[in-house]
mmCIF file of C-alpha atoms in Angstrom:
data_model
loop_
_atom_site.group_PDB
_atom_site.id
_atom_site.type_symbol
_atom_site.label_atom_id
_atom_site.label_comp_id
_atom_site.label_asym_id
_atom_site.label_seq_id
_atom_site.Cartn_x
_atom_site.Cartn_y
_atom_site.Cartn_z
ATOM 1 C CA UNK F 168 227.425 99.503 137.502
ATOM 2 C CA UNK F 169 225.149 96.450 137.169
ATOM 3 C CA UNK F 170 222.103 98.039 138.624
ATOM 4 C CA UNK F 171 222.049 101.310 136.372
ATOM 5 C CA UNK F 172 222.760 98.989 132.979
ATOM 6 C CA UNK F 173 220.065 96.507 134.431
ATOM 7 C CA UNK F 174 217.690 99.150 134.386
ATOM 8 C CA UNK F 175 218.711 100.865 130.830
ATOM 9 C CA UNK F 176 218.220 97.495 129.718
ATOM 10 C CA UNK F 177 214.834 96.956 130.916
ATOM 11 C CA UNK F 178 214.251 100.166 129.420
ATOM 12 C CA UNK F 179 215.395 99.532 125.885
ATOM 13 C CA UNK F 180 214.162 96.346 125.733
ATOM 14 C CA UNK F 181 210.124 96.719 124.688
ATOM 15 C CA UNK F 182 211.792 99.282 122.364
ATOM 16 C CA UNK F 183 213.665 96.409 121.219
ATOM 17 C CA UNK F 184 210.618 94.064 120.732
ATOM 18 C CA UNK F 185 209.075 96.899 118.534
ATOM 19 C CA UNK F 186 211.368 97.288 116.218
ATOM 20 C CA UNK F 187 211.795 93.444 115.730
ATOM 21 C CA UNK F 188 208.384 92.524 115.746
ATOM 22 C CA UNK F 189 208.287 90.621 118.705
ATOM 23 C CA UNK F 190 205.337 90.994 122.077
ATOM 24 C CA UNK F 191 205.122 93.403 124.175
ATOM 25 C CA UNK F 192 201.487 92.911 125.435
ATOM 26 C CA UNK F 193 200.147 89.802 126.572
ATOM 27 C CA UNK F 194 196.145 88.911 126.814
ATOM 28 C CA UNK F 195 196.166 86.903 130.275
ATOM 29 C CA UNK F 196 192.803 84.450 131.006
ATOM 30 C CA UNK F 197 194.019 84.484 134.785
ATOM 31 C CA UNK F 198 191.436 82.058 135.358
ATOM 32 C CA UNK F 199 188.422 80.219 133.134
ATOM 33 C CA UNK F 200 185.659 80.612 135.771
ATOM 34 C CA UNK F 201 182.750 82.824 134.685
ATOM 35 C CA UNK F 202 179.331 83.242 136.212
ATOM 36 C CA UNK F 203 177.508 84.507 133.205
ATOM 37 C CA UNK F 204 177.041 82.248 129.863
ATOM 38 C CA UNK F 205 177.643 84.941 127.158
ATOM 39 C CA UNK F 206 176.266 84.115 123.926
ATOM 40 C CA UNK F 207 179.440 84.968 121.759
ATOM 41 C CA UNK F 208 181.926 83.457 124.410
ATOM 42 C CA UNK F 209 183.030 79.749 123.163
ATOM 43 C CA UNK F 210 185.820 80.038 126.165
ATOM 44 C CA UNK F 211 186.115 76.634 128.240
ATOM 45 C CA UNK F 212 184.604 77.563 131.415
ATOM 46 C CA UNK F 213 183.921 75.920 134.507
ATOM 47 C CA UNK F 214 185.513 72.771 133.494
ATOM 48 C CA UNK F 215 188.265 72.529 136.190
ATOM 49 C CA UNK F 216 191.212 73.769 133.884
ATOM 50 C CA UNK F 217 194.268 73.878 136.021
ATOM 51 C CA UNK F 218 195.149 77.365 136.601
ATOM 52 C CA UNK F 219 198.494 78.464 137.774
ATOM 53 C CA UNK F 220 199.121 79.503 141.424
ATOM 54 C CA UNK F 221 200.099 82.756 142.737
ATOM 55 C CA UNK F 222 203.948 81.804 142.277
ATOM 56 C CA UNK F 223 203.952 80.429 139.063
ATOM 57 C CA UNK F 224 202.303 83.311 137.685
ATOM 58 C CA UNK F 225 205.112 85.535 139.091
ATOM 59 C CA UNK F 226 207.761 83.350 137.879
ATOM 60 C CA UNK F 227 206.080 83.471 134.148
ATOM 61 C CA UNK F 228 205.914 86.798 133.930
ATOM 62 C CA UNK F 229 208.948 88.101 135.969
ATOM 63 C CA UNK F 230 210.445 85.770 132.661
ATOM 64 C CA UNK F 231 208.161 87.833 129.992
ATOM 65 C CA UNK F 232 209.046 91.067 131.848
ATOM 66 C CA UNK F 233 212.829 90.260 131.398
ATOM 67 C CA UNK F 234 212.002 89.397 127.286
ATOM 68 C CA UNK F 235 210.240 93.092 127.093
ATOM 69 C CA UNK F 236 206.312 92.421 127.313
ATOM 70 C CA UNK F 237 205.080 95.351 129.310
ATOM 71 C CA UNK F 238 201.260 95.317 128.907
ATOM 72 C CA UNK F 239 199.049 93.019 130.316
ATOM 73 C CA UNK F 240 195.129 92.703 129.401
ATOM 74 C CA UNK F 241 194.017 90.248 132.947
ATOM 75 C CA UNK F 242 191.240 88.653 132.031
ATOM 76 C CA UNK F 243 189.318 85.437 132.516
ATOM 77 C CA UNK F 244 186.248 84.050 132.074
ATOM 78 C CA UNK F 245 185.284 86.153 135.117
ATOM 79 C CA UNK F 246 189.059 87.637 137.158
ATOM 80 C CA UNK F 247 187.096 88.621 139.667
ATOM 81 C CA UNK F 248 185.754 85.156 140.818
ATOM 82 C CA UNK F 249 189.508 84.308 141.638
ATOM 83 C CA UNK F 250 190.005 84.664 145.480
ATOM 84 C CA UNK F 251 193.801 85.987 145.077
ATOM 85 C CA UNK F 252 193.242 88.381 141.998
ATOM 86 C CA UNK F 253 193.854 91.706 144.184
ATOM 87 C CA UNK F 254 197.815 89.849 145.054
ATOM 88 C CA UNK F 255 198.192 88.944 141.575
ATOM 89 C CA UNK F 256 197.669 91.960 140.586
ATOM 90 C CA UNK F 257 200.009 93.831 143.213
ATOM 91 C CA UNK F 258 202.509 91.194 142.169
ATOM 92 C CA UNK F 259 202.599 92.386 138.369
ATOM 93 C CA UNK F 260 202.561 95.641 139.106
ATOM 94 C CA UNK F 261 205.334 95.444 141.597
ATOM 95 C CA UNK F 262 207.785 93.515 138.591
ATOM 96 C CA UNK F 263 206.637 96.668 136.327
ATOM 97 C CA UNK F 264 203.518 95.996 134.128
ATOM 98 C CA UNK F 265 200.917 98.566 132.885
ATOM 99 C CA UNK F 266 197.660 96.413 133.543
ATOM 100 C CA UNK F 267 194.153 96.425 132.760
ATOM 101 C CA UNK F 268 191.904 94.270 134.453
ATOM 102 C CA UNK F 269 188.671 93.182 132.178
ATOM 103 C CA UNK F 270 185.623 92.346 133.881
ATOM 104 C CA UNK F 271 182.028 91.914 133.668
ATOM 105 C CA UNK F 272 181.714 94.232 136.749
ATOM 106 C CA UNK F 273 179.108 91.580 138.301
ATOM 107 C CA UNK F 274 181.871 91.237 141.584
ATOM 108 C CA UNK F 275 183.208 94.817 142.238
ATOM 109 C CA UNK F 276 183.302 96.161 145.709
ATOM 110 C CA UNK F 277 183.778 99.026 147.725
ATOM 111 C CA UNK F 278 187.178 97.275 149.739
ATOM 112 C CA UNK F 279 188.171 96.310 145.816
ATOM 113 C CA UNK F 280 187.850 99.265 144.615
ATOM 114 C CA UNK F 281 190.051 101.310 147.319
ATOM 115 C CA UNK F 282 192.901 98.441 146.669
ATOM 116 C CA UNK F 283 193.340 98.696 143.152
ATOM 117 C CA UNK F 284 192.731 102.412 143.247
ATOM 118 C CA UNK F 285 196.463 102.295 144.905
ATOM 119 C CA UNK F 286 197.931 100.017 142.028
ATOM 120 C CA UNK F 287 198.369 101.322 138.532
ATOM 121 C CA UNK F 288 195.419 99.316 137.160
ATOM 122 C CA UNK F 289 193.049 100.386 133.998
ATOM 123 C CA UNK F 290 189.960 98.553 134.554
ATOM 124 C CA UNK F 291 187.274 97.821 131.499
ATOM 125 C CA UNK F 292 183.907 96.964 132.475
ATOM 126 C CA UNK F 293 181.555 95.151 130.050
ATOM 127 C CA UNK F 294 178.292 96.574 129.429
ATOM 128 C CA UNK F 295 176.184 95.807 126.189
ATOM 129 C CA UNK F 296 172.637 97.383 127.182
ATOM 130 C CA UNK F 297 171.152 99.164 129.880
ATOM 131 C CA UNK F 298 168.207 97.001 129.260
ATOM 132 C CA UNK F 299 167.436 94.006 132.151
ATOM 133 C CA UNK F 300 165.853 91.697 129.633
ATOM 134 C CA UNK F 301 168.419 92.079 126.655
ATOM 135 C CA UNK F 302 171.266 92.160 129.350
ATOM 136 C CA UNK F 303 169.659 88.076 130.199
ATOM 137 C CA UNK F 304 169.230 87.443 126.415
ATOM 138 C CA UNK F 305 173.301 88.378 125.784
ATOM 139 C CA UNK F 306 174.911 87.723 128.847
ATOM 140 C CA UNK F 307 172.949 84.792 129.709
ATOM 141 C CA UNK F 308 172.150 85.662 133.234
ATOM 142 C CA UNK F 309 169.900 88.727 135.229
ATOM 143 C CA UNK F 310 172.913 90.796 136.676
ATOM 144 C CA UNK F 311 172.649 94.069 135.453
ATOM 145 C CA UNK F 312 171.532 95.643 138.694
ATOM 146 C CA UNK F 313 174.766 94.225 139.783
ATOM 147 C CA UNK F 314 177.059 95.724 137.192
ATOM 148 C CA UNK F 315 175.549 98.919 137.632
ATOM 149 C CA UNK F 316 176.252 99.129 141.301
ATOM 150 C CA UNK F 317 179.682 98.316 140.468
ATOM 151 C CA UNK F 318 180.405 100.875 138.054
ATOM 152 C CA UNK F 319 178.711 103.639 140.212
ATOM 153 C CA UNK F 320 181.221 102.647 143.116
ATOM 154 C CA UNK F 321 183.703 103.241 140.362
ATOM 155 C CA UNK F 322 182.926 106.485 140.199
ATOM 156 C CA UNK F 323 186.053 108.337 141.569
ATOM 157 C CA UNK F 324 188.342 105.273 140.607
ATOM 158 C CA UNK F 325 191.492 107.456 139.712
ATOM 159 C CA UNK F 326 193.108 105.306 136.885
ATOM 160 C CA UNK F 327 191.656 105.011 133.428
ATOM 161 C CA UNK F 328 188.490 102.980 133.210
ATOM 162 C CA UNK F 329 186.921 101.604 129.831
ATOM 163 C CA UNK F 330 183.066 100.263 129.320
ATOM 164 C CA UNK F 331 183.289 97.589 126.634
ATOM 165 C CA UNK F 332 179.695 97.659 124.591
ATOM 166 C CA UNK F 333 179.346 94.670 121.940
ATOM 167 C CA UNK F 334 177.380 95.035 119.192
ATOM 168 C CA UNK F 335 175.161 92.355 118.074
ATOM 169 C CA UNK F 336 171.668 92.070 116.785
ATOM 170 C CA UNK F 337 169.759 92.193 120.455
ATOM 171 C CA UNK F 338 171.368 95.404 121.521
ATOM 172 C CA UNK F 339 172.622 97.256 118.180
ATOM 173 C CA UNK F 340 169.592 100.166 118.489
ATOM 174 C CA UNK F 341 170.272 100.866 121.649
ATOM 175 C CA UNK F 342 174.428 101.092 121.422
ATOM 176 C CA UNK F 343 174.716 104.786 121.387
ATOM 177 C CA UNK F 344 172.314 105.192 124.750
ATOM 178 C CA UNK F 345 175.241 102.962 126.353
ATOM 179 C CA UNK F 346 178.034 104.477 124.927
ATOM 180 C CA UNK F 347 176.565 108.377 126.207
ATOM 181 C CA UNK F 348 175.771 106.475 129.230
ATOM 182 C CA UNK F 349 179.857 105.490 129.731
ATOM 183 C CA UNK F 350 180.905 108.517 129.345
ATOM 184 C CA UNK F 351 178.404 110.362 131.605
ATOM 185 C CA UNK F 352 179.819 108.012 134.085
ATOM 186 C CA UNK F 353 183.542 108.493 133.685
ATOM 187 C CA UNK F 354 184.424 105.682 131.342
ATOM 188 C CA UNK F 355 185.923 105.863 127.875
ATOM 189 C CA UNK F 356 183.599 103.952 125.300
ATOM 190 C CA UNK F 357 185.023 100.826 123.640
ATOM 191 C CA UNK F 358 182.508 99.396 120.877
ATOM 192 C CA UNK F 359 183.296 96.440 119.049
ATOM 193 C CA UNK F 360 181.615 94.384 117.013
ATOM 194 C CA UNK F 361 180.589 90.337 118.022
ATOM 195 C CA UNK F 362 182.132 87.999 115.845
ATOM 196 C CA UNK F 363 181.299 84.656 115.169
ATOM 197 C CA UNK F 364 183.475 81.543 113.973
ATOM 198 C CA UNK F 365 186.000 83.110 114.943
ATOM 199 C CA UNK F 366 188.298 81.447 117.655
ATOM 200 C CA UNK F 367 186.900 80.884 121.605
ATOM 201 C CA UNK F 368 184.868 84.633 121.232
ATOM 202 C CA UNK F 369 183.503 83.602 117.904
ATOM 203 C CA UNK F 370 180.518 80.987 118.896
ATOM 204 C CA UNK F 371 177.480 81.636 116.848
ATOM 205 C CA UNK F 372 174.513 82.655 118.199
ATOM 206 C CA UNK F 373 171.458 82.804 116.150
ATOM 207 C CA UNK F 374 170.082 85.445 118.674
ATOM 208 C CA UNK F 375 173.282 87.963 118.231
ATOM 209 C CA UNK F 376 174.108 86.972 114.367
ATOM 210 C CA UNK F 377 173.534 90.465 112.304
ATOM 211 C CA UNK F 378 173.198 91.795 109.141
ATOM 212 C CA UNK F 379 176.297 93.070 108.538
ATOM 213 C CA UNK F 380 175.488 96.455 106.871
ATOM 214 C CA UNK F 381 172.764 96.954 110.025
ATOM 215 C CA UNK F 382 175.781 96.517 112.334
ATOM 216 C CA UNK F 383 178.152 99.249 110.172
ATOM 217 C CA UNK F 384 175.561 101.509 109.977
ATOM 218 C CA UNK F 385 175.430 101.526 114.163
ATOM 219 C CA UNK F 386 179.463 102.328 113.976
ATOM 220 C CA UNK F 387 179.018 104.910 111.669
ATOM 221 C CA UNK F 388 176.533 106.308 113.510
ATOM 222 C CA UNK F 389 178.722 107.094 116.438
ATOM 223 C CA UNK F 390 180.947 108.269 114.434
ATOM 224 C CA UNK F 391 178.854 111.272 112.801
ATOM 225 C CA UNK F 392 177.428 111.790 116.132
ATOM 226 C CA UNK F 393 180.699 112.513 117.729
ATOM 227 C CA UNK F 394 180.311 109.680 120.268
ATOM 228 C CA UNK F 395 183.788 108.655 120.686
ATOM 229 C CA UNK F 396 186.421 110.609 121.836
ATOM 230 C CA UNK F 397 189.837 111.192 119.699
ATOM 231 C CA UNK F 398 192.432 108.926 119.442
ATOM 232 C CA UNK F 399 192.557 104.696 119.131
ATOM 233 C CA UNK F 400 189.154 104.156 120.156
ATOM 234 C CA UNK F 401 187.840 106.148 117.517
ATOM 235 C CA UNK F 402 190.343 104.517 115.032
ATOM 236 C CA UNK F 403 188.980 101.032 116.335
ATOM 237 C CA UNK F 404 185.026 102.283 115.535
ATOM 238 C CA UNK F 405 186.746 103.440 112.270
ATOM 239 C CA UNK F 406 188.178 99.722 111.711
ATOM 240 C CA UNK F 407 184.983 98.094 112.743
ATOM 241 C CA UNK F 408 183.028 99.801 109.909
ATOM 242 C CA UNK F 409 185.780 98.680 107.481
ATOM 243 C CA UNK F 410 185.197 94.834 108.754
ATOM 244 C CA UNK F 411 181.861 94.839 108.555
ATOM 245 C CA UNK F 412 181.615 96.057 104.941
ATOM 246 C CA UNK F 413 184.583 93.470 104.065
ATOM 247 C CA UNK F 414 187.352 96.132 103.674
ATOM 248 C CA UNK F 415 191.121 94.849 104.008
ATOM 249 C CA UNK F 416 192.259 95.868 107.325
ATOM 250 C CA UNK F 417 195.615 96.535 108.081
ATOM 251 C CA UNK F 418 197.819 93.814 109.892
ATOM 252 C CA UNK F 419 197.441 92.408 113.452
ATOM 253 C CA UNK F 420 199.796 92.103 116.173
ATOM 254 C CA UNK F 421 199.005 87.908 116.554
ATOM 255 C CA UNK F 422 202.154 86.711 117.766
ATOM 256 C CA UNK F 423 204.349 89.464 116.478
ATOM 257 C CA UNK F 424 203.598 92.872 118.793
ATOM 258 C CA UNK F 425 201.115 90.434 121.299
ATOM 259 C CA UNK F 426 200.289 87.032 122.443
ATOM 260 C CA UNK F 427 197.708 85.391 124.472
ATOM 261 C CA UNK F 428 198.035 82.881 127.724
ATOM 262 C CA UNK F 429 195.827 80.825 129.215
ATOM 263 C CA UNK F 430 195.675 80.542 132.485
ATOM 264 C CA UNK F 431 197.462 77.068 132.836
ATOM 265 C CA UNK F 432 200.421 78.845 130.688
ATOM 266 C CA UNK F 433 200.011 77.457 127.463
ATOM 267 C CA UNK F 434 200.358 80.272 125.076
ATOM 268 C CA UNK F 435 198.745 81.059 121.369
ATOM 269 C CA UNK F 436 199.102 83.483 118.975
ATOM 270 C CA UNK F 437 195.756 84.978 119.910
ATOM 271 C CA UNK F 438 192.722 83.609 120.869
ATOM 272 C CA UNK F 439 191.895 82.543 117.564
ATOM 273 C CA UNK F 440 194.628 79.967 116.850
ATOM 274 C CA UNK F 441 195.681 77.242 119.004
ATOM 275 C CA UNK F 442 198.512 76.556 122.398
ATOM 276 C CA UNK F 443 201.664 75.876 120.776
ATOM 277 C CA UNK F 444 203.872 75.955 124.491
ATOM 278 C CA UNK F 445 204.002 76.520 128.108
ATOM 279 C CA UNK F 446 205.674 78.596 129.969
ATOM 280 C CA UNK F 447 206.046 76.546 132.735
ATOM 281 C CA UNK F 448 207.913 74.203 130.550
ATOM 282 C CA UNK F 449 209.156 76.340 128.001
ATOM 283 C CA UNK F 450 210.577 79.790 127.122
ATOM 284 C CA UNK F 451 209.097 82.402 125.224
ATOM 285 C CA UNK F 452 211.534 82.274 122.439
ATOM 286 C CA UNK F 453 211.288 78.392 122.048
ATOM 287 C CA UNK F 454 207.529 79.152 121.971
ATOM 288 C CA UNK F 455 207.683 81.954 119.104
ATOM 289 C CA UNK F 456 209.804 79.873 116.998
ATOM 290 C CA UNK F 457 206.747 77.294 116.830
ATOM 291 C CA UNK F 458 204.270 79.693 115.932
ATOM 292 C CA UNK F 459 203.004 79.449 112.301
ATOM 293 C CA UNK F 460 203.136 82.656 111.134
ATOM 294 C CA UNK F 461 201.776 81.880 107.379
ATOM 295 C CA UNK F 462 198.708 80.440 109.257
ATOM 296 C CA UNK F 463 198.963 84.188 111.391
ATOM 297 C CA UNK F 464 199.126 85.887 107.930
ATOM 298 C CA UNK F 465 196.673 84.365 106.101
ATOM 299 C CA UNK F 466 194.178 84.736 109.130
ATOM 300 C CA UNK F 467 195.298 88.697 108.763
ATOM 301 C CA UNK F 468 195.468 88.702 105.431
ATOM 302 C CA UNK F 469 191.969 88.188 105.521
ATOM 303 C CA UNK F 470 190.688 90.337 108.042
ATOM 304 C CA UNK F 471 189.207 87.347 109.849
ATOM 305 C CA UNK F 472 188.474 89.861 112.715
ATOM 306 C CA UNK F 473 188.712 93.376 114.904
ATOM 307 C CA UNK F 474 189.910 92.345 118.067
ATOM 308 C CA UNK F 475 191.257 95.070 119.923
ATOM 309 C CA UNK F 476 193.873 93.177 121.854
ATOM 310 C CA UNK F 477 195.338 91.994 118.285
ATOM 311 C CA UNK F 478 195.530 95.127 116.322
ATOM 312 C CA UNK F 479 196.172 97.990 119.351
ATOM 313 C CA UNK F 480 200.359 98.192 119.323
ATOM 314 C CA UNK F 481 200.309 97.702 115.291
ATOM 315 C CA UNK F 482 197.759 100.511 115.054
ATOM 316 C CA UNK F 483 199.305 102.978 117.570
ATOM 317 C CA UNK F 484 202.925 102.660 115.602
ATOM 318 C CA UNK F 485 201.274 103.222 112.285
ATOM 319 C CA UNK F 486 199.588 106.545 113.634
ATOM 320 C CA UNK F 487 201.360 108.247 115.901
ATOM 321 C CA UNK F 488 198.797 111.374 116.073
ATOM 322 C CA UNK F 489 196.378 108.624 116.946
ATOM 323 C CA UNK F 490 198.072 107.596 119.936
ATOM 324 C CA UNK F 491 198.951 111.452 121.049
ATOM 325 C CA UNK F 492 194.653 112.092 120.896
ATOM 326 C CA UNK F 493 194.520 108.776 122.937
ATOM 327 C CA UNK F 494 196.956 109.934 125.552
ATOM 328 C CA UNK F 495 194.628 113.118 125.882
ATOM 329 C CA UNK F 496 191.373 111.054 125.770
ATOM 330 C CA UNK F 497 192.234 109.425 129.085
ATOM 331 C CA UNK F 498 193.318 112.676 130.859
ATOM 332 C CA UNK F 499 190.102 114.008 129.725
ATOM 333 C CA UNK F 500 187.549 110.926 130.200
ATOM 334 C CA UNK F 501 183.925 111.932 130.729
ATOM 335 C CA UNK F 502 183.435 114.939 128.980
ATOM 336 C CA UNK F 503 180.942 115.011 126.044
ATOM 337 C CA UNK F 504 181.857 116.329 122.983
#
């Protein structure tokens, strides 16, 4: 009888989470290696941060698999510049996660592409401009030509696939000529808006800083123009023009429906906030019971930002139709309204 209860259990237990406020999706920085220099991207890179093995990372998350997180947003600096990525990934999915690997689509091959195609993988590709020039300007290197070769070799990729688009002030007119461009190609549309001072994505960059009622316009734009498809994306375009015209948003998930890990372990509320624990040396209820959560509710209280990662699970609970429409988005990807 211990096998059929271990599995109810398993089953009930995110269920569990959600109705106690407590994680169920993790942002991972599986490594913090990059190869471009984004403008908006305050992240530690390419200092030599330790960055768990192979093991350890299967030991952490076997542990946050058994305490009912089920999502997992892999993402670096760059994933794809870590050698055993493909393993990783095969190892999470193996213990039971739903993953979705973020990248900046620079290192995507044909042999990668075939692997995870057999592993129950999302993948989100970042693409601000179709532009050579601006791409430099944001993304501080000339490696378009590579991210478009990787997204055309995504092209019959048979799980869900995302193209991230980031407004700021270089690329803001030419937004909905990307976001036609994803979906032409396959992918569902994110667009979200660059913050600044705000956490390790919040650096400010005189080149990307915008007037805020330029950016809301762009948002609204898609928005009248039918640009993105039903369901939580459209909700998140929705919240974006609420930000950026300095609406109250409604709560985020920091540290209550998801939490963020580095990848030596240490964990945070979010991005935003500092480590406050380990996981190599601690478990994730000892870590919980040191987060701050006035300092999390003030931050939301707020609004300080739109993150997707930190407002998804709270969103999709408090609008159920929503997450129906986004369940049919992704069975329907590619088709313009």
């Amino acid at each position: 009888m211990a096998a059929p209860f271990t599995v109810l259990s398993n089953a009930l237990k995110p269920v569990k989470n959600l109705l106690a406020g407590r994680p169920v999706l993790a942002t991972f920085q599986v490594n913090l290696r990059c190869n471009s220099a984004c403008g908006y991207c305050d992240l530690p890179l390419n200092v030599g941060r330790y960055e768990m093995t192979r093991e350890e990372i299967r030991r952490v998350f076997s542990g946050l698999y058994r305490d009912g997180v089920r999502f997992v947003l892999m993402q670096g600096g760059e994933p794809l510049l870590r050698r055993d990525l493909p393993e990783i990934l095969e190892d999470l999915s193996a213990i039971g996660f739903q993953l979705t690997l973020i990248t900046n689509g620079t290192k995507i091959t044909a042999p990668l592409v075939e692997r995870l195609s057999r592993l129950p993988v999302a993948i989100s590709v970042s693409l601000d401009t179709l532009d050579r020039e601006k791409y430099r300007q944001i993304r501080g290197a000339d490696q378009l030509e590579y991210v478009l070769e990787g997204i055309a070799l995504l092209k019959t990729f048979p799980h869900p696939k995302f193209l991230t688009c980031i407004v700021s002030d270089v690329n803001r007119t030419e937004v909905p000529a990307v976001v036609r461009f994803a979906r032409e190609q396959g992918f569902l549309p994110v667009v979200g808006a660059y913050h600044w001072n705000v956490g390790t994505y919040g650096r400010p960059d005189e080149l990307l800083m915008y007037d805020r009622s330029s950016a809301a316009a762009v948002f609204s734009g898609l928005l009248d123009d039918e640009l993105i498809p039903s369901g939580y994306l459209r909700k998140f375009v929705e919240d974006n023009v609420s930000w950026l015209r300095g609406q109250k948003l409604e709560p985020c998930d920091a540290g209550r429906y998801s939490i963020a890990i580095d990848a030596s372990g240490n964990v945070s509320p979010c991005l935003a906030f500092p480590s406050v624990g380990n996981l190599l040396e601690s478990s994730l209820n000892e870590i919980l019971g040191r987060f701050d959560r006035e300092a999390i509710k003030t931050c939301s209280d707020n609004s300080s930002c739109n993150r997707l990662d930190g407002r998804v699970v709270g969103t999709i609970l408090r609008h159920p139709i929503t997450a129906l429409r986004s369940a049919r988005s992704f069975t329907s990807r590619g088709a313009l309204s």
